[in-house]
mmCIF file of C-alpha atoms in Angstrom:
data_model
loop_
_atom_site.group_PDB
_atom_site.id
_atom_site.type_symbol
_atom_site.label_atom_id
_atom_site.label_comp_id
_atom_site.label_asym_id
_atom_site.label_seq_id
_atom_site.Cartn_x
_atom_site.Cartn_y
_atom_site.Cartn_z
ATOM 1 C CA MET R 73 0.000 0.000 0.000
ATOM 2 C CA PRO R 74 1.488 3.396 -0.955
ATOM 3 C CA ALA R 75 2.408 5.840 1.795
ATOM 4 C CA ALA R 76 -0.119 8.499 2.717
ATOM 5 C CA ARG R 77 0.205 11.570 0.572
ATOM 6 C CA ASP R 78 1.126 14.867 2.247
ATOM 7 C CA LEU R 79 -1.851 17.086 1.514
ATOM 8 C CA GLN R 80 -1.351 19.474 4.426
ATOM 9 C CA THR R 81 1.517 21.384 2.798
ATOM 10 C CA PRO R 82 -0.098 22.063 -0.587
ATOM 11 C CA LEU R 83 -3.510 22.753 0.936
ATOM 12 C CA GLY R 84 -1.870 25.104 3.439
ATOM 13 C CA ARG R 85 -0.292 26.962 0.517
ATOM 14 C CA ALA R 86 -3.682 27.261 -1.175
ATOM 15 C CA ARG R 87 -5.325 28.562 2.027
ATOM 16 C CA MET R 88 -2.528 31.085 2.457
ATOM 17 C CA LEU R 89 -2.873 32.306 -1.118
ATOM 18 C CA PHE R 90 -6.607 32.846 -0.787
ATOM 19 C CA SER R 91 -6.127 34.600 2.559
ATOM 20 C CA LEU R 92 -3.637 36.936 0.894
ATOM 21 C CA LEU R 93 -6.033 37.591 -1.974
ATOM 22 C CA ALA R 94 -8.824 38.460 0.467
ATOM 23 C CA THR R 95 -6.852 41.366 1.957
ATOM 24 C CA PRO R 96 -6.368 44.434 -0.287
ATOM 25 C CA LYS R 97 -2.910 45.437 1.028
ATOM 26 C CA LEU R 98 -1.636 41.882 0.786
ATOM 27 C CA ARG R 99 -3.143 41.489 -2.680
ATOM 28 C CA VAL R 100 -1.162 44.554 -3.829
ATOM 29 C CA GLY R 101 2.008 43.233 -2.204
ATOM 30 C CA LEU R 102 1.535 39.817 -3.778
ATOM 31 C CA GLY R 103 0.994 41.418 -7.189
ATOM 32 C CA ALA R 104 4.160 43.458 -6.783
ATOM 33 C CA ARG R 105 6.133 40.384 -5.775
ATOM 34 C CA LEU R 106 4.758 38.353 -8.697
ATOM 35 C CA SER R 107 5.757 41.129 -11.073
ATOM 36 C CA GLY R 108 9.268 41.149 -9.631
ATOM 37 C CA ALA R 109 8.828 44.585 -8.042
ATOM 38 C CA ALA R 110 8.998 43.336 -4.442
ATOM 39 C CA ALA R 111 12.178 45.280 -3.690
ATOM 40 C CA SER R 112 10.628 48.532 -4.897
ATOM 41 C CA ALA R 113 9.701 51.402 -2.607
ATOM 42 C CA THR R 114 5.991 50.645 -3.156
ATOM 43 C CA VAL R 115 6.106 47.305 -1.382
ATOM 44 C CA ALA R 116 8.730 48.408 1.129
ATOM 45 C CA SER R 117 6.533 51.337 2.145
ATOM 46 C CA GLU R 118 3.718 48.940 3.065
ATOM 47 C CA GLY R 119 5.743 47.862 6.091
ATOM 48 C CA PRO R 120 5.702 44.700 8.170
ATOM 49 C CA SER R 121 1.940 44.191 7.862
ATOM 50 C CA VAL R 122 2.555 43.212 4.235
ATOM 51 C CA SER R 123 6.169 42.042 4.186
ATOM 52 C CA GLY R 124 5.642 39.650 7.126
ATOM 53 C CA PRO R 125 2.844 37.605 5.526
ATOM 54 C CA LEU R 126 4.523 37.726 2.105
ATOM 55 C CA SER R 127 7.756 36.388 3.588
ATOM 56 C CA ARG R 128 5.916 33.191 4.580
ATOM 57 C CA ILE R 129 5.132 32.297 0.969
ATOM 58 C CA ASP R 130 7.491 29.420 0.269
ATOM 59 C CA TRP R 131 6.669 29.100 -3.425
ATOM 60 C CA LEU R 132 7.511 32.691 -4.429
ATOM 61 C CA ASP R 133 10.815 34.434 -3.815
ATOM 62 C CA ALA R 134 11.402 38.183 -3.402
ATOM 63 C CA GLN R 135 12.337 38.565 -7.086
ATOM 64 C CA GLY R 136 9.037 37.100 -8.251
ATOM 65 C CA GLU R 137 10.407 33.673 -9.212
ATOM 66 C CA VAL R 138 7.770 30.977 -8.745
ATOM 67 C CA ASP R 139 8.648 27.467 -7.563
ATOM 68 C CA LEU R 140 6.682 25.682 -10.287
ATOM 69 C CA ALA R 141 6.963 22.274 -8.606
ATOM 70 C CA ALA R 142 5.323 23.643 -5.443
ATOM 71 C CA VAL R 143 2.558 25.340 -7.434
ATOM 72 C CA ARG R 144 1.966 22.118 -9.405
ATOM 73 C CA GLU R 145 1.743 20.228 -6.101
ATOM 74 C CA VAL R 146 -0.989 22.643 -4.933
ATOM 75 C CA ALA R 147 -2.897 22.265 -8.202
ATOM 76 C CA ASP R 148 -2.651 18.462 -7.981
ATOM 77 C CA ALA R 149 -3.839 18.463 -4.350
ATOM 78 C CA LEU R 150 -6.814 20.691 -5.173
ATOM 79 C CA THR R 151 -7.715 18.456 -8.127
ATOM 80 C CA LEU R 152 -7.523 15.407 -5.889
ATOM 81 C CA MET R 153 -9.658 17.026 -3.184
ATOM 82 C CA ARG R 154 -12.375 17.717 -5.763
ATOM 83 C CA SER R 155 -12.347 14.122 -7.024
ATOM 84 C CA ASP R 156 -14.048 10.999 -5.774
ATOM 85 C CA ARG R 157 -10.599 9.692 -4.779
ATOM 86 C CA ALA R 158 -10.238 12.281 -1.996
ATOM 87 C CA ILE R 159 -11.684 10.000 0.667
ATOM 88 C CA LEU R 160 -8.956 7.475 -0.063
ATOM 89 C CA GLU R 161 -6.209 10.072 0.410
ATOM 90 C CA VAL R 162 -7.415 12.039 3.423
ATOM 91 C CA PRO R 163 -6.850 10.523 6.846
ATOM 92 C CA PRO R 164 -9.768 10.330 9.284
ATOM 93 C CA LEU R 165 -10.404 13.352 11.498
ATOM 94 C CA ASP R 166 -8.289 13.352 14.649
ATOM 95 C CA GLY R 167 -11.165 14.557 16.748
ATOM 96 C CA ILE R 168 -14.581 16.095 16.819
ATOM 97 C CA PRO R 169 -15.293 19.500 18.392
ATOM 98 C CA VAL R 170 -15.948 19.387 22.123
ATOM 99 C CA LYS R 171 -18.937 21.751 22.118
ATOM 100 C CA THR R 172 -22.164 19.788 21.724
ATOM 101 C CA GLU R 173 -23.656 21.913 18.921
ATOM 102 C CA GLU R 174 -20.426 21.865 16.897
ATOM 103 C CA SER R 175 -20.018 18.140 17.517
ATOM 104 C CA ARG R 176 -23.549 17.445 16.332
ATOM 105 C CA GLU R 177 -23.034 19.580 13.241
ATOM 106 C CA VAL R 178 -19.883 17.672 12.245
ATOM 107 C CA SER R 179 -21.446 14.306 13.126
ATOM 108 C CA GLY R 180 -24.584 15.116 11.156
ATOM 109 C CA ARG R 181 -22.557 16.071 8.116
ATOM 110 C CA ILE R 182 -20.557 12.830 8.353
ATOM 111 C CA ALA R 183 -23.805 10.824 8.545
ATOM 112 C CA GLN R 184 -25.177 12.678 5.514
ATOM 113 C CA LEU R 185 -21.982 11.946 3.563
ATOM 114 C CA VAL R 186 -22.236 8.262 4.446
ATOM 115 C CA PHE R 187 -25.771 8.048 3.084
ATOM 116 C CA GLU R 188 -24.936 10.148 0.020
ATOM 117 C CA ARG R 189 -22.364 7.484 -0.828
ATOM 118 C CA VAL R 190 -24.329 4.337 0.012
ATOM 119 C CA GLY R 191 -27.730 5.638 -1.049
ATOM 120 C CA ARG R 192 -30.056 8.018 0.747
ATOM 121 C CA ASP R 193 -32.834 5.429 1.008
ATOM 122 C CA ARG R 194 -30.677 2.588 2.369
ATOM 123 C CA VAL R 195 -31.109 1.122 5.809
ATOM 124 C CA LEU R 196 -27.779 0.223 7.409
ATOM 125 C CA SER R 197 -27.063 -2.148 10.254
ATOM 126 C CA GLU R 198 -25.098 -0.688 13.140
ATOM 127 C CA SER R 199 -21.948 -2.509 12.004
ATOM 128 C CA GLU R 200 -22.335 -1.236 8.414
ATOM 129 C CA LEU R 201 -22.864 2.307 9.653
ATOM 130 C CA ASN R 202 -19.861 2.019 11.991
ATOM 131 C CA ALA R 203 -17.650 0.844 9.138
ATOM 132 C CA ALA R 204 -18.764 3.740 6.948
ATOM 133 C CA ILE R 205 -18.295 6.336 9.692
ATOM 134 C CA ALA R 206 -14.825 4.918 10.438
ATOM 135 C CA MET R 207 -13.751 6.196 6.996
ATOM 136 C CA PHE R 208 -14.136 9.712 8.423
ATOM 137 C CA VAL R 209 -13.380 9.511 12.159
ATOM 138 C CA SER R 210 -12.248 7.017 14.783
ATOM 139 C CA ASP R 211 -14.948 7.748 17.400
ATOM 140 C CA VAL R 212 -17.825 6.144 15.484
ATOM 141 C CA ALA R 213 -20.074 5.828 18.542
ATOM 142 C CA LEU R 214 -19.948 9.587 19.182
ATOM 143 C CA VAL R 215 -20.787 10.382 15.562
ATOM 144 C CA ARG R 216 -23.600 7.837 15.469
ATOM 145 C CA ARG R 217 -25.137 9.124 18.748
ATOM 146 C CA ASP R 218 -24.770 12.791 17.763
ATOM 147 C CA ALA R 219 -26.370 12.152 14.365
ATOM 148 C CA VAL R 220 -29.347 10.443 16.028
ATOM 149 C CA ASP R 221 -29.623 13.090 18.766
ATOM 150 C CA SER R 222 -29.595 15.889 16.204
ATOM 151 C CA GLY R 223 -32.262 14.182 14.088
ATOM 152 C CA VAL R 224 -30.076 13.517 11.050
ATOM 153 C CA LEU R 225 -30.390 9.749 11.535
ATOM 154 C CA THR R 226 -33.211 7.611 12.847
ATOM 155 C CA ARG R 227 -32.705 4.192 14.380
ATOM 156 C CA THR R 228 -34.926 1.283 15.214
ATOM 157 C CA ALA R 229 -35.943 0.843 18.859
ATOM 158 C CA ASP R 230 -33.418 -1.937 19.310
ATOM 159 C CA GLY R 231 -30.631 0.175 17.727
ATOM 160 C CA ALA R 232 -29.942 -2.519 15.141
ATOM 161 C CA SER R 233 -30.500 -0.398 12.020
ATOM 162 C CA TYR R 234 -30.198 3.224 10.943
ATOM 163 C CA ARG R 235 -31.486 5.363 8.123
ATOM 164 C CA LEU R 236 -31.235 8.969 7.043
ATOM 165 C CA ALA R 237 -34.090 11.010 8.513
ATOM 166 C CA GLU R 238 -36.731 12.157 6.057
ATOM 167 C CA SER R 239 -36.102 15.878 6.671
ATOM 168 C CA THR R 240 -32.403 15.800 5.653
#
């Protein structure tokens, strides 16, 4: 089995880029750096609020040279994350939020994803549901309980089978 792919680095680069683009001053600084004008007085006059964040970009140097391999890695990771193969590449969540409402929201979304993949009208045994949830997170019992408590899933009185609630 191939080793797990490092998606954190390229996805971190993508998040950083979009954060930079969302801030006008940083967008100007990024444009100047991409054009090779990073050493100019325009960017220097922006001060540390721009130069600090721009200095953390590991795929673009101060002269505007782009590390094409790093940018390709980001593009490949984003393509993978949009594909049906993403679930095979992304490790399960390390944990679920501690706050009850946040936990139920995450658990409900996981339950919805399970039934989107196996069929919204399917009825799953507890062991089938546990196996499907385990693709996303290790604490399957918490997710299963939260999804029932929040009304995303319904279960039989004996807890032997589960289905997606009608309202979801």
